[in-house]
């Protein structure tokens, strides 16, 4: 394996069928990797937004009670409305876990793409991360 | 022809039959066979895992490795959550520093600074440091496992991370640190 960055129009990325031979193919691959890096940064923000949205959609007192309940680990009676809230919280958390798995996998894919030591791909990752951060992070403070 | 035969001469311990050359010879040079796969594959024969003594050859060994990697990824997520919790708990103690500052009209005011944090030599900080080292090492191990490009092991990493996140983050879901990088 080449252990230094090279400029090349040929690479094989991640899967057997993703083999690049031409400048056009390389440009397309760089674009795909760039979008993957943008998606990665977006998912990080998306997880927080998903959490905030769920907390807001629950009635305020209930959401605080929910957080306190889960913190104090209180076992015992849950009236049906609280059960419904617990179910929604469970679904939200399950959804967040799935998003977390996607984030982990995309993070590793981007790392493996950089490991190809192709300079164009690396620049694509850097630009994609920058673009993704630039686009996504302002959405965080927009509560 | 001797170097042509040399390629097939390498025994199976280093070059399993599945791995064919997929990278092109853009750098010219000789017919260097790549030791490391550079694309995803599903196989359980002759899979080296992190250490030279850990080689997987049978489905049973692969199943065991799958479980071990799954648990390692789960432990990693749990360690992250545990460190967050420890940090929050140790920051309950707040230090107040009062210092005189010049105020308007030449008077001296007492300004009180509130610092929330750990002292360098305190036990919580040392514990955080040790846990940080463990976290860094495990995160690199997980990266190296993913770098084997073995499909089973990569799925184990992803599934373990998801399960660990689901189980350990259940209560701590309110506090989210998004500035962490891929690990």
Short mmCIF file of N, CA, C and O in Angstrom, two decimals, chain A:
data_model
loop_
_atom_site.label_atom_id
_atom_site.label_comp_id
_atom_site.label_asym_id
_atom_site.label_seq_id
_atom_site.Cartn_x
_atom_site.Cartn_y
_atom_site.Cartn_z
N UNK A 1 0.85 -1.19 0.00
CA UNK A 1 0.00 0.00 0.00
C UNK A 1 0.88 1.23 0.00
O UNK A 1 1.83 1.33 0.78
N UNK A 2 0.60 2.17 -0.89
CA UNK A 2 1.38 3.40 -0.93
C UNK A 2 1.12 4.19 0.34
O UNK A 2 -0.02 4.43 0.71
N UNK A 3 2.19 4.57 1.00
CA UNK A 3 2.02 5.25 2.28
C UNK A 3 2.30 6.73 2.18
O UNK A 3 2.79 7.33 3.11
N UNK A 4 2.02 7.32 1.01
CA UNK A 4 2.18 8.75 0.87
C UNK A 4 1.11 9.23 -0.10
O UNK A 4 0.59 8.47 -0.92
N UNK A 5 0.80 10.51 -0.02
CA UNK A 5 -0.23 11.05 -0.87
C UNK A 5 0.24 11.13 -2.31
O UNK A 5 1.35 11.54 -2.58
N UNK A 6 -0.62 10.72 -3.21
CA UNK A 6 -0.27 10.78 -4.63
C UNK A 6 -1.42 11.43 -5.38
O UNK A 6 -2.59 11.30 -5.00
N UNK A 7 -1.08 12.15 -6.42
CA UNK A 7 -2.09 12.64 -7.34
C UNK A 7 -2.28 11.57 -8.41
O UNK A 7 -1.35 11.24 -9.14
N UNK A 8 -3.48 11.05 -8.49
CA UNK A 8 -3.70 9.99 -9.47
C UNK A 8 -5.15 9.99 -9.90
O UNK A 8 -6.03 10.36 -9.14
N UNK A 9 -5.37 9.56 -11.13
CA UNK A 9 -6.74 9.44 -11.63
C UNK A 9 -7.27 8.03 -11.45
O UNK A 9 -8.36 7.73 -11.92
N UNK A 10 -6.50 7.18 -10.82
CA UNK A 10 -6.93 5.80 -10.67
C UNK A 10 -6.98 5.47 -9.19
O UNK A 10 -6.08 5.78 -8.45
N UNK A 11 -8.06 4.85 -8.78
CA UNK A 11 -8.19 4.45 -7.38
C UNK A 11 -9.31 3.43 -7.28
O UNK A 11 -10.17 3.34 -8.15
N UNK A 12 -9.26 2.68 -6.19
CA UNK A 12 -10.39 1.81 -5.88
C UNK A 12 -10.85 2.20 -4.48
O UNK A 12 -10.05 2.23 -3.55
N UNK A 13 -12.11 2.55 -4.37
CA UNK A 13 -12.61 3.09 -3.13
C UNK A 13 -13.64 2.16 -2.52
O UNK A 13 -14.70 1.95 -3.08
N UNK A 14 -13.33 1.65 -1.38
CA UNK A 14 -14.29 0.98 -0.50
C UNK A 14 -14.83 -0.34 -1.04
O UNK A 14 -14.87 -1.33 -0.33
N UNK A 15 -15.30 -0.36 -2.26
CA UNK A 15 -15.94 -1.57 -2.77
C UNK A 15 -15.28 -1.98 -4.08
O UNK A 15 -14.66 -1.18 -4.77
N UNK A 16 -15.45 -3.27 -4.40
CA UNK A 16 -14.81 -3.79 -5.61
C UNK A 16 -15.31 -3.09 -6.86
O UNK A 16 -14.56 -2.88 -7.81
N UNK A 17 -16.58 -2.72 -6.85
CA UNK A 17 -17.12 -2.16 -8.09
C UNK A 17 -16.78 -0.68 -8.25
O UNK A 17 -17.01 -0.10 -9.29
N UNK A 18 -16.27 -0.06 -7.19
CA UNK A 18 -15.98 1.37 -7.26
C UNK A 18 -14.53 1.57 -7.65
O UNK A 18 -13.69 1.95 -6.86
N UNK A 19 -14.24 1.29 -8.91
CA UNK A 19 -12.88 1.49 -9.37
C UNK A 19 -12.88 2.62 -10.38
O UNK A 19 -13.72 2.69 -11.27
N UNK A 20 -11.93 3.50 -10.19
CA UNK A 20 -11.87 4.73 -10.99
C UNK A 20 -10.68 4.64 -11.91
O UNK A 20 -9.58 4.28 -11.49
N UNK A 21 -10.90 4.98 -13.17
CA UNK A 21 -9.80 4.92 -14.14
C UNK A 21 -9.55 6.23 -14.86
O UNK A 21 -8.51 6.39 -15.47
N UNK A 22 -10.51 7.12 -14.83
CA UNK A 22 -10.42 8.28 -15.71
C UNK A 22 -10.59 9.56 -14.90
O UNK A 22 -11.09 9.52 -13.78
N UNK A 23 -10.19 10.69 -15.46
CA UNK A 23 -10.39 11.96 -14.76
C UNK A 23 -11.86 12.22 -14.46
O UNK A 23 -12.20 12.71 -13.38
N UNK A 24 -12.74 11.87 -15.40
CA UNK A 24 -14.16 12.10 -15.16
C UNK A 24 -14.65 11.25 -14.00
O UNK A 24 -15.38 11.71 -13.12
N UNK A 25 -14.21 9.99 -13.99
CA UNK A 25 -14.59 9.10 -12.89
C UNK A 25 -14.05 9.59 -11.57
O UNK A 25 -14.73 9.52 -10.54
N UNK A 26 -12.82 10.13 -11.61
CA UNK A 26 -12.24 10.63 -10.38
C UNK A 26 -13.00 11.85 -9.89
O UNK A 26 -13.27 12.00 -8.70
N UNK A 27 -13.39 12.72 -10.84
CA UNK A 27 -14.15 13.91 -10.43
C UNK A 27 -15.47 13.50 -9.79
O UNK A 27 -15.89 14.05 -8.76
N UNK A 28 -16.13 12.53 -10.40
CA UNK A 28 -17.40 12.05 -9.83
C UNK A 28 -17.19 11.43 -8.46
O UNK A 28 -17.98 11.66 -7.53
N UNK A 29 -16.12 10.67 -8.31
CA UNK A 29 -15.85 10.04 -7.02
C UNK A 29 -15.58 11.08 -5.95
O UNK A 29 -16.04 10.96 -4.82
N UNK A 30 -14.81 12.11 -6.34
CA UNK A 30 -14.52 13.17 -5.37
C UNK A 30 -15.82 13.84 -4.95
O UNK A 30 -16.03 14.16 -3.77
N UNK A 31 -16.74 14.01 -5.92
CA UNK A 31 -18.01 14.63 -5.58
C UNK A 31 -18.81 13.77 -4.60
O UNK A 31 -19.39 14.28 -3.64
N UNK A 32 -18.81 12.46 -4.85
CA UNK A 32 -19.55 11.56 -3.95
C UNK A 32 -18.97 11.61 -2.55
O UNK A 32 -19.69 11.70 -1.55
N UNK A 33 -17.64 11.55 -2.46
CA UNK A 33 -17.00 11.60 -1.14
C UNK A 33 -17.26 12.93 -0.47
O UNK A 33 -17.48 13.02 0.75
N UNK A 34 -17.26 14.00 -1.27
CA UNK A 34 -17.55 15.31 -0.71
C UNK A 34 -18.94 15.34 -0.11
O UNK A 34 -19.14 15.83 1.02
N UNK A 35 -19.92 14.80 -0.85
CA UNK A 35 -21.28 14.77 -0.32
C UNK A 35 -21.37 13.90 0.93
O UNK A 35 -22.12 14.20 1.86
N UNK A 36 -20.57 12.84 0.96
CA UNK A 36 -20.58 11.99 2.15
C UNK A 36 -20.07 12.75 3.36
O UNK A 36 -20.62 12.62 4.47
N UNK A 37 -19.02 13.57 3.17
CA UNK A 37 -18.49 14.34 4.28
C UNK A 37 -19.50 15.40 4.72
O UNK A 37 -19.67 15.66 5.92
N UNK A 38 -20.19 16.01 3.75
CA UNK A 38 -21.23 16.99 4.09
C UNK A 38 -22.32 16.31 4.89
O UNK A 38 -22.80 16.83 5.90
N UNK A 39 -22.72 15.13 4.44
CA UNK A 39 -23.77 14.38 5.15
C UNK A 39 -23.34 14.05 6.56
O UNK A 39 -24.15 14.12 7.50
N UNK A 40 -22.08 13.71 6.74
CA UNK A 40 -21.59 13.37 8.07
C UNK A 40 -21.72 14.54 9.03
O UNK A 40 -22.21 14.40 10.16
N UNK A 41 -21.30 15.72 8.56
CA UNK A 41 -21.42 16.89 9.42
C UNK A 41 -22.89 17.21 9.69
O UNK A 41 -23.28 17.62 10.79
N UNK A 42 -23.71 17.01 8.65
CA UNK A 42 -25.13 17.29 8.81
C UNK A 42 -25.80 16.36 9.80
O UNK A 42 -26.66 16.77 10.58
N UNK A 43 -25.38 15.11 9.80
CA UNK A 43 -25.98 14.14 10.73
C UNK A 43 -25.68 14.51 12.16
O UNK A 43 -26.51 14.35 13.05
N UNK A 44 -24.46 15.02 12.38
CA UNK A 44 -24.11 15.40 13.75
C UNK A 44 -25.08 16.46 14.28
O UNK A 44 -25.55 16.40 15.42
N UNK A 45 -25.37 17.43 13.42
CA UNK A 45 -26.32 18.47 13.82
C UNK A 45 -27.73 17.90 13.88
O UNK A 45 -28.52 18.22 14.77
N UNK A 46 -28.03 17.01 12.94
CA UNK A 46 -29.37 16.43 12.87
C UNK A 46 -29.76 15.69 14.12
O UNK A 46 -30.91 15.73 14.56
N UNK A 47 -28.80 15.01 14.73
CA UNK A 47 -29.10 14.28 15.95
C UNK A 47 -29.58 15.22 17.06
O UNK A 47 -30.55 14.95 17.77
N UNK A 48 -28.90 16.35 17.18
CA UNK A 48 -29.27 17.30 18.23
C UNK A 48 -30.63 17.90 17.94
O UNK A 48 -31.48 18.05 18.82
N UNK A 49 -30.85 18.23 16.64
CA UNK A 49 -32.14 18.82 16.28
C UNK A 49 -33.28 17.84 16.53
O UNK A 49 -34.36 18.21 16.98
N UNK A 50 -33.03 16.57 16.24
CA UNK A 50 -34.05 15.55 16.46
C UNK A 50 -34.41 15.47 17.94
O UNK A 50 -35.58 15.38 18.32
N UNK A 51 -33.39 15.54 18.76
CA UNK A 51 -33.64 15.49 20.20
C UNK A 51 -34.44 16.70 20.65
O UNK A 51 -35.40 16.57 21.41
N UNK A 52 -34.04 17.88 20.17
CA UNK A 52 -34.76 19.09 20.58
C UNK A 52 -36.20 19.05 20.12
O UNK A 52 -37.12 19.44 20.84
N UNK A 53 -36.40 18.57 18.89
CA UNK A 53 -37.76 18.53 18.36
C UNK A 53 -38.65 17.63 19.20
O UNK A 53 -39.79 17.96 19.49
N UNK A 54 -38.10 16.48 19.60
CA UNK A 54 -38.90 15.57 20.42
C UNK A 54 -39.18 16.17 21.78
O UNK A 54 -40.29 16.06 22.29
N UNK A 55 -38.19 16.81 22.35
CA UNK A 55 -38.41 17.41 23.67
C UNK A 55 -39.45 18.51 23.59
O UNK A 55 -40.24 18.71 24.51
N UNK A 56 -39.45 19.23 22.48
CA UNK A 56 -40.42 20.31 22.36
C UNK A 56 -41.82 19.79 22.12
O UNK A 56 -42.80 20.34 22.58
N UNK A 57 -41.91 18.69 21.36
CA UNK A 57 -43.24 18.20 21.01
C UNK A 57 -43.94 17.58 22.20
O UNK A 57 -45.15 17.48 22.24
N UNK A 58 -43.15 17.15 23.19
CA UNK A 58 -43.79 16.67 24.40
C UNK A 58 -44.27 17.86 25.21
O UNK A 58 -43.68 18.92 25.16
N UNK A 59 -45.34 17.68 25.97
CA UNK A 59 -45.75 18.79 26.83
C UNK A 59 -44.63 19.14 27.79
O UNK A 59 -43.95 18.26 28.29
N UNK A 60 -44.43 20.42 28.04
CA UNK A 60 -43.22 20.86 28.72
C UNK A 60 -43.05 20.21 30.08
O UNK A 60 -42.00 19.72 30.41
N UNK A 61 -44.14 20.24 30.87
CA UNK A 61 -44.02 19.68 32.21
C UNK A 61 -43.68 18.20 32.13
O UNK A 61 -42.89 17.69 32.90
N UNK A 62 -44.31 17.54 31.14
CA UNK A 62 -44.08 16.10 31.05
C UNK A 62 -42.64 15.81 30.65
O UNK A 62 -42.04 14.85 31.10
N UNK A 63 -42.10 16.66 29.75
CA UNK A 63 -40.75 16.36 29.29
C UNK A 63 -39.76 16.54 30.43
O UNK A 63 -38.84 15.77 30.60
N UNK A 64 -40.00 17.58 31.24
CA UNK A 64 -39.10 17.75 32.37
C UNK A 64 -39.26 16.63 33.36
O UNK A 64 -38.30 16.13 33.91
N UNK A 65 -40.53 16.25 33.53
CA UNK A 65 -40.78 15.13 34.46
C UNK A 65 -40.12 13.87 33.94
O UNK A 65 -39.58 13.08 34.69
N UNK A 66 -40.14 13.74 32.62
CA UNK A 66 -39.54 12.55 32.00
C UNK A 66 -38.06 12.51 32.27
O UNK A 66 -37.49 11.50 32.63
N UNK A 67 -37.42 13.69 32.11
CA UNK A 67 -35.97 13.72 32.32
C UNK A 67 -35.66 13.44 33.77
O UNK A 67 -34.75 12.68 34.09
N UNK A 68 -36.46 14.04 34.67
CA UNK A 68 -36.22 13.80 36.09
C UNK A 68 -36.45 12.35 36.43
O UNK A 68 -35.71 11.75 37.19
N UNK A 69 -37.50 11.80 35.83
CA UNK A 69 -37.81 10.40 36.12
C UNK A 69 -36.68 9.50 35.70
O UNK A 69 -36.24 8.63 36.43
N UNK A 70 -36.21 9.70 34.48
CA UNK A 70 -35.15 8.81 34.01
C UNK A 70 -33.87 9.03 34.80
O UNK A 70 -33.05 8.15 34.93
N UNK A 71 -33.69 10.27 35.31
CA UNK A 71 -32.49 10.50 36.10
C UNK A 71 -32.57 9.80 37.44
O UNK A 71 -31.60 9.23 37.92
N UNK A 72 -33.74 9.87 38.06
CA UNK A 72 -33.83 9.30 39.39
C UNK A 72 -34.13 7.81 39.34
O UNK A 72 -34.17 7.16 40.35
N UNK A 73 -34.32 7.32 38.17
CA UNK A 73 -34.57 5.88 38.02
C UNK A 73 -35.75 5.44 38.86
O UNK A 73 -35.69 4.47 39.61
N UNK A 74 -36.82 6.19 38.76
CA UNK A 74 -37.96 5.84 39.60
C UNK A 74 -38.73 4.71 38.95
O UNK A 74 -39.16 4.80 37.80
N UNK A 75 -38.88 3.65 39.69
CA UNK A 75 -39.69 2.55 39.20
C UNK A 75 -41.08 2.69 39.77
O UNK A 75 -41.24 3.15 40.89
N UNK A 76 -42.05 2.28 39.02
CA UNK A 76 -43.38 2.34 39.62
C UNK A 76 -44.42 2.85 38.66
O UNK A 76 -44.33 2.69 37.47
N UNK A 77 -45.40 3.45 39.24
CA UNK A 77 -46.63 3.72 38.50
C UNK A 77 -46.39 4.70 37.36
O UNK A 77 -45.74 5.72 37.52
N UNK A 78 -46.89 4.30 36.23
CA UNK A 78 -46.93 5.26 35.13
C UNK A 78 -48.35 5.29 34.63
O UNK A 78 -48.88 4.27 34.18
N UNK A 79 -48.98 6.42 34.73
CA UNK A 79 -50.34 6.52 34.20
C UNK A 79 -50.27 6.48 32.69
O UNK A 79 -49.23 6.80 32.11
N UNK A 80 -51.34 6.11 32.03
CA UNK A 80 -51.34 5.96 30.57
C UNK A 80 -50.77 7.15 29.82
O UNK A 80 -50.03 6.94 28.86
N UNK A 81 -51.07 8.40 30.17
CA UNK A 81 -50.45 9.49 29.39
C UNK A 81 -48.94 9.45 29.48
O UNK A 81 -48.24 9.68 28.51
N UNK A 82 -48.44 9.14 30.66
CA UNK A 82 -46.99 9.08 30.81
C UNK A 82 -46.44 7.90 30.02
O UNK A 82 -45.35 7.96 29.46
N UNK A 83 -47.24 6.81 29.96
CA UNK A 83 -46.79 5.67 29.16
C UNK A 83 -46.64 6.04 27.70
O UNK A 83 -45.71 5.64 27.03
N UNK A 84 -47.62 6.83 27.22
CA UNK A 84 -47.54 7.24 25.82
C UNK A 84 -46.30 8.10 25.59
O UNK A 84 -45.63 7.99 24.57
N UNK A 85 -46.06 8.97 26.58
CA UNK A 85 -44.87 9.82 26.44
C UNK A 85 -43.60 8.98 26.46
O UNK A 85 -42.67 9.23 25.70
N UNK A 86 -43.61 7.97 27.34
CA UNK A 86 -42.44 7.09 27.40
C UNK A 86 -42.24 6.39 26.07
O UNK A 86 -41.11 6.20 25.61
N UNK A 87 -43.37 6.01 25.44
CA UNK A 87 -43.24 5.31 24.16
C UNK A 87 -42.63 6.24 23.12
O UNK A 87 -41.75 5.84 22.35
N UNK A 88 -43.11 7.50 23.13
CA UNK A 88 -42.56 8.44 22.14
C UNK A 88 -41.08 8.69 22.39
O UNK A 88 -40.29 8.80 21.48
N UNK A 89 -40.74 8.76 23.68
CA UNK A 89 -39.34 8.96 24.03
C UNK A 89 -38.50 7.77 23.58
O UNK A 89 -37.39 7.91 23.08
N UNK A 90 -39.08 6.57 23.77
CA UNK A 90 -38.37 5.36 23.35
C UNK A 90 -38.15 5.36 21.85
O UNK A 90 -37.06 5.05 21.36
N UNK A 91 -39.21 5.72 21.10
CA UNK A 91 -39.08 5.74 19.64
C UNK A 91 -38.05 6.77 19.21
O UNK A 91 -37.24 6.52 18.31
N UNK A 92 -38.09 7.93 19.85
CA UNK A 92 -37.11 8.96 19.50
C UNK A 92 -35.70 8.46 19.76
O UNK A 92 -34.80 8.64 18.92
N UNK A 93 -35.51 7.81 20.91
CA UNK A 93 -34.18 7.35 21.24
C UNK A 93 -33.73 6.23 20.31
O UNK A 93 -32.55 6.15 19.93
N UNK A 94 -34.68 5.35 19.94
CA UNK A 94 -34.34 4.30 18.99
C UNK A 94 -33.94 4.90 17.65
O UNK A 94 -32.96 4.48 17.01
N UNK A 95 -34.70 5.90 17.21
CA UNK A 95 -34.36 6.58 15.97
C UNK A 95 -32.99 7.23 16.05
O UNK A 95 -32.19 7.17 15.12
N UNK A 96 -32.71 7.83 17.21
CA UNK A 96 -31.40 8.44 17.39
C UNK A 96 -30.28 7.41 17.32
O UNK A 96 -29.20 7.69 16.79
N UNK A 97 -30.54 6.21 17.86
CA UNK A 97 -29.51 5.17 17.80
C UNK A 97 -29.25 4.76 16.37
O UNK A 97 -28.09 4.53 15.98
N UNK A 98 -30.32 4.66 15.56
CA UNK A 98 -30.12 4.32 14.15
C UNK A 98 -29.30 5.40 13.45
O UNK A 98 -28.39 5.11 12.66
N UNK A 99 -29.63 6.66 13.74
CA UNK A 99 -28.87 7.75 13.14
C UNK A 99 -27.41 7.67 13.59
O UNK A 99 -26.49 7.96 12.83
N UNK A 100 -27.21 7.25 14.86
CA UNK A 100 -25.85 7.12 15.35
C UNK A 100 -25.08 6.05 14.59
O UNK A 100 -23.91 6.24 14.25
N UNK A 101 -25.75 4.93 14.30
CA UNK A 101 -25.10 3.87 13.53
C UNK A 101 -24.69 4.40 12.15
O UNK A 101 -23.57 4.18 11.68
N UNK A 102 -25.62 5.12 11.51
CA UNK A 102 -25.30 5.69 10.19
C UNK A 102 -24.11 6.65 10.31
O UNK A 102 -23.22 6.66 9.45
N UNK A 103 -24.09 7.44 11.38
CA UNK A 103 -22.98 8.38 11.55
C UNK A 103 -21.67 7.63 11.69
O UNK A 103 -20.66 8.01 11.08
N UNK A 104 -21.67 6.56 12.50
CA UNK A 104 -20.44 5.78 12.69
C UNK A 104 -19.98 5.19 11.36
O UNK A 104 -18.80 5.28 11.00
N UNK A 105 -20.93 4.61 10.61
CA UNK A 105 -20.55 3.95 9.36
C UNK A 105 -20.01 4.96 8.35
O UNK A 105 -18.98 4.74 7.71
N UNK A 106 -20.69 6.11 8.22
CA UNK A 106 -20.22 7.12 7.27
C UNK A 106 -18.86 7.66 7.69
O UNK A 106 -17.98 7.90 6.86
N UNK A 107 -18.69 7.85 9.00
CA UNK A 107 -17.39 8.31 9.48
C UNK A 107 -16.28 7.34 9.09
O UNK A 107 -15.21 7.76 8.62
N UNK A 108 -16.54 6.06 9.28
CA UNK A 108 -15.53 5.07 8.90
C UNK A 108 -15.32 5.02 7.39
O UNK A 108 -14.19 4.88 6.92
N UNK A 109 -16.39 5.16 6.62
CA UNK A 109 -16.24 5.15 5.16
C UNK A 109 -15.35 6.30 4.70
O UNK A 109 -14.48 6.13 3.84
N UNK A 110 -15.59 7.47 5.28
CA UNK A 110 -14.78 8.63 4.90
C UNK A 110 -13.33 8.39 5.29
O UNK A 110 -12.40 8.72 4.53
N UNK A 111 -13.11 7.79 6.48
CA UNK A 111 -11.75 7.48 6.90
C UNK A 111 -11.09 6.52 5.92
O UNK A 111 -9.94 6.70 5.53
N UNK A 112 -11.82 5.50 5.50
CA UNK A 112 -11.24 4.53 4.57
C UNK A 112 -10.96 5.17 3.21
O UNK A 112 -10.00 4.81 2.53
N UNK A 113 -11.81 6.11 2.81
CA UNK A 113 -11.56 6.79 1.54
C UNK A 113 -10.27 7.60 1.63
O UNK A 113 -9.46 7.62 0.70
N UNK A 114 -10.07 8.28 2.75
CA UNK A 114 -8.83 9.03 2.92
C UNK A 114 -7.65 8.08 2.92
O UNK A 114 -6.56 8.42 2.43
N UNK A 115 -7.84 6.87 3.43
CA UNK A 115 -6.77 5.89 3.51
C UNK A 115 -6.30 5.44 2.15
O UNK A 115 -5.25 4.80 2.06
N UNK A 116 -7.06 5.74 1.09
CA UNK A 116 -6.58 5.41 -0.25
C UNK A 116 -5.38 6.26 -0.62
O UNK A 116 -4.73 5.98 -1.63
N UNK A 117 -5.12 7.29 0.18
CA UNK A 117 -3.96 8.16 -0.01
C UNK A 117 -4.02 8.89 -1.35
O UNK A 117 -3.00 9.34 -1.86
N UNK A 118 -5.22 9.02 -1.91
CA UNK A 118 -5.36 9.79 -3.13
C UNK A 118 -5.61 11.24 -2.74
O UNK A 118 -6.53 11.55 -1.99
N UNK A 119 -4.80 12.14 -3.26
CA UNK A 119 -4.87 13.53 -2.81
C UNK A 119 -6.18 14.19 -3.18
O UNK A 119 -6.72 14.99 -2.41
N UNK A 120 -6.72 13.84 -4.37
CA UNK A 120 -7.99 14.45 -4.76
C UNK A 120 -9.10 14.07 -3.79
O UNK A 120 -9.91 14.89 -3.38
N UNK A 121 -9.12 12.78 -3.42
CA UNK A 121 -10.14 12.32 -2.48
C UNK A 121 -9.99 13.04 -1.15
O UNK A 121 -10.97 13.47 -0.53
N UNK A 122 -8.75 13.18 -0.71
CA UNK A 122 -8.50 13.84 0.57
C UNK A 122 -9.00 15.27 0.54
O UNK A 122 -9.63 15.75 1.49
N UNK A 123 -8.71 15.98 -0.57
CA UNK A 123 -9.19 17.35 -0.69
C UNK A 123 -10.71 17.39 -0.71
O UNK A 123 -11.34 18.30 -0.15
N UNK A 124 -11.31 16.37 -1.33
CA UNK A 124 -12.76 16.30 -1.33
C UNK A 124 -13.32 16.15 0.08
O UNK A 124 -14.32 16.76 0.44
N UNK A 125 -12.65 15.32 0.87
CA UNK A 125 -13.10 15.14 2.26
C UNK A 125 -12.98 16.44 3.04
O UNK A 125 -13.89 16.84 3.77
N UNK A 126 -11.84 17.11 2.88
CA UNK A 126 -11.63 18.35 3.63
C UNK A 126 -12.67 19.39 3.24
O UNK A 126 -13.29 20.03 4.09
N UNK A 127 -12.87 19.53 1.92
CA UNK A 127 -13.85 20.52 1.47
C UNK A 127 -15.25 20.15 1.90
O UNK A 127 -16.04 21.01 2.29
N UNK A 128 -15.57 18.86 1.82
CA UNK A 128 -16.90 18.42 2.22
C UNK A 128 -17.15 18.68 3.69
O UNK A 128 -18.24 19.12 4.09
N UNK A 129 -16.14 18.40 4.53
CA UNK A 129 -16.31 18.66 5.96
C UNK A 129 -16.49 20.15 6.21
O UNK A 129 -17.33 20.55 7.03
N UNK A 130 -15.70 20.97 5.51
CA UNK A 130 -15.82 22.41 5.69
C UNK A 130 -17.20 22.89 5.27
O UNK A 130 -17.87 23.64 5.99
N UNK A 131 -17.65 22.43 4.10
CA UNK A 131 -18.95 22.85 3.59
C UNK A 131 -20.07 22.37 4.50
O UNK A 131 -21.00 23.12 4.81
N UNK A 132 -19.96 21.13 4.93
CA UNK A 132 -20.99 20.58 5.81
C UNK A 132 -21.07 21.34 7.11
O UNK A 132 -22.16 21.67 7.60
N UNK A 133 -19.91 21.63 7.70
CA UNK A 133 -19.89 22.40 8.93
C UNK A 133 -20.48 23.77 8.72
O UNK A 133 -21.29 24.26 9.52
N UNK A 134 -20.10 24.40 7.61
CA UNK A 134 -20.55 25.76 7.35
C UNK A 134 -22.06 25.81 7.20
O UNK A 134 -22.72 26.72 7.68
N UNK A 135 -22.62 24.78 6.53
CA UNK A 135 -24.05 24.80 6.27
C UNK A 135 -24.87 24.35 7.48
O UNK A 135 -25.96 24.85 7.72
N UNK A 136 -24.32 23.40 8.23
CA UNK A 136 -25.15 22.76 9.24
C UNK A 136 -25.11 23.45 10.60
O UNK A 136 -26.12 23.51 11.29
N UNK A 137 -23.95 23.93 11.03
CA UNK A 137 -23.85 24.38 12.41
C UNK A 137 -24.68 25.61 12.77
O UNK A 137 -25.13 25.73 13.91
N UNK A 138 -24.90 26.55 11.81
CA UNK A 138 -25.80 27.65 12.17
C UNK A 138 -27.19 27.17 12.53
O UNK A 138 -27.90 27.80 13.31
N UNK A 139 -27.59 26.01 11.97
CA UNK A 139 -28.92 25.49 12.28
C UNK A 139 -29.04 25.08 13.74
O UNK A 139 -30.13 24.92 14.26
N UNK A 140 -27.89 24.90 14.39
CA UNK A 140 -27.92 24.49 15.79
C UNK A 140 -28.45 25.59 16.68
O UNK A 140 -29.26 25.34 17.57
N UNK A 141 -27.97 26.81 16.46
CA UNK A 141 -28.36 27.89 17.34
C UNK A 141 -29.74 28.40 17.02
O UNK A 141 -30.33 29.11 17.81
N UNK A 142 -30.26 28.00 15.83
CA UNK A 142 -31.64 28.35 15.51
C UNK A 142 -32.55 27.38 16.24
O UNK A 142 -33.03 26.42 15.68
N UNK A 143 -32.79 27.60 17.51
CA UNK A 143 -33.56 26.63 18.30
C UNK A 143 -34.91 26.42 17.68
O UNK A 143 -35.38 25.34 17.58
#
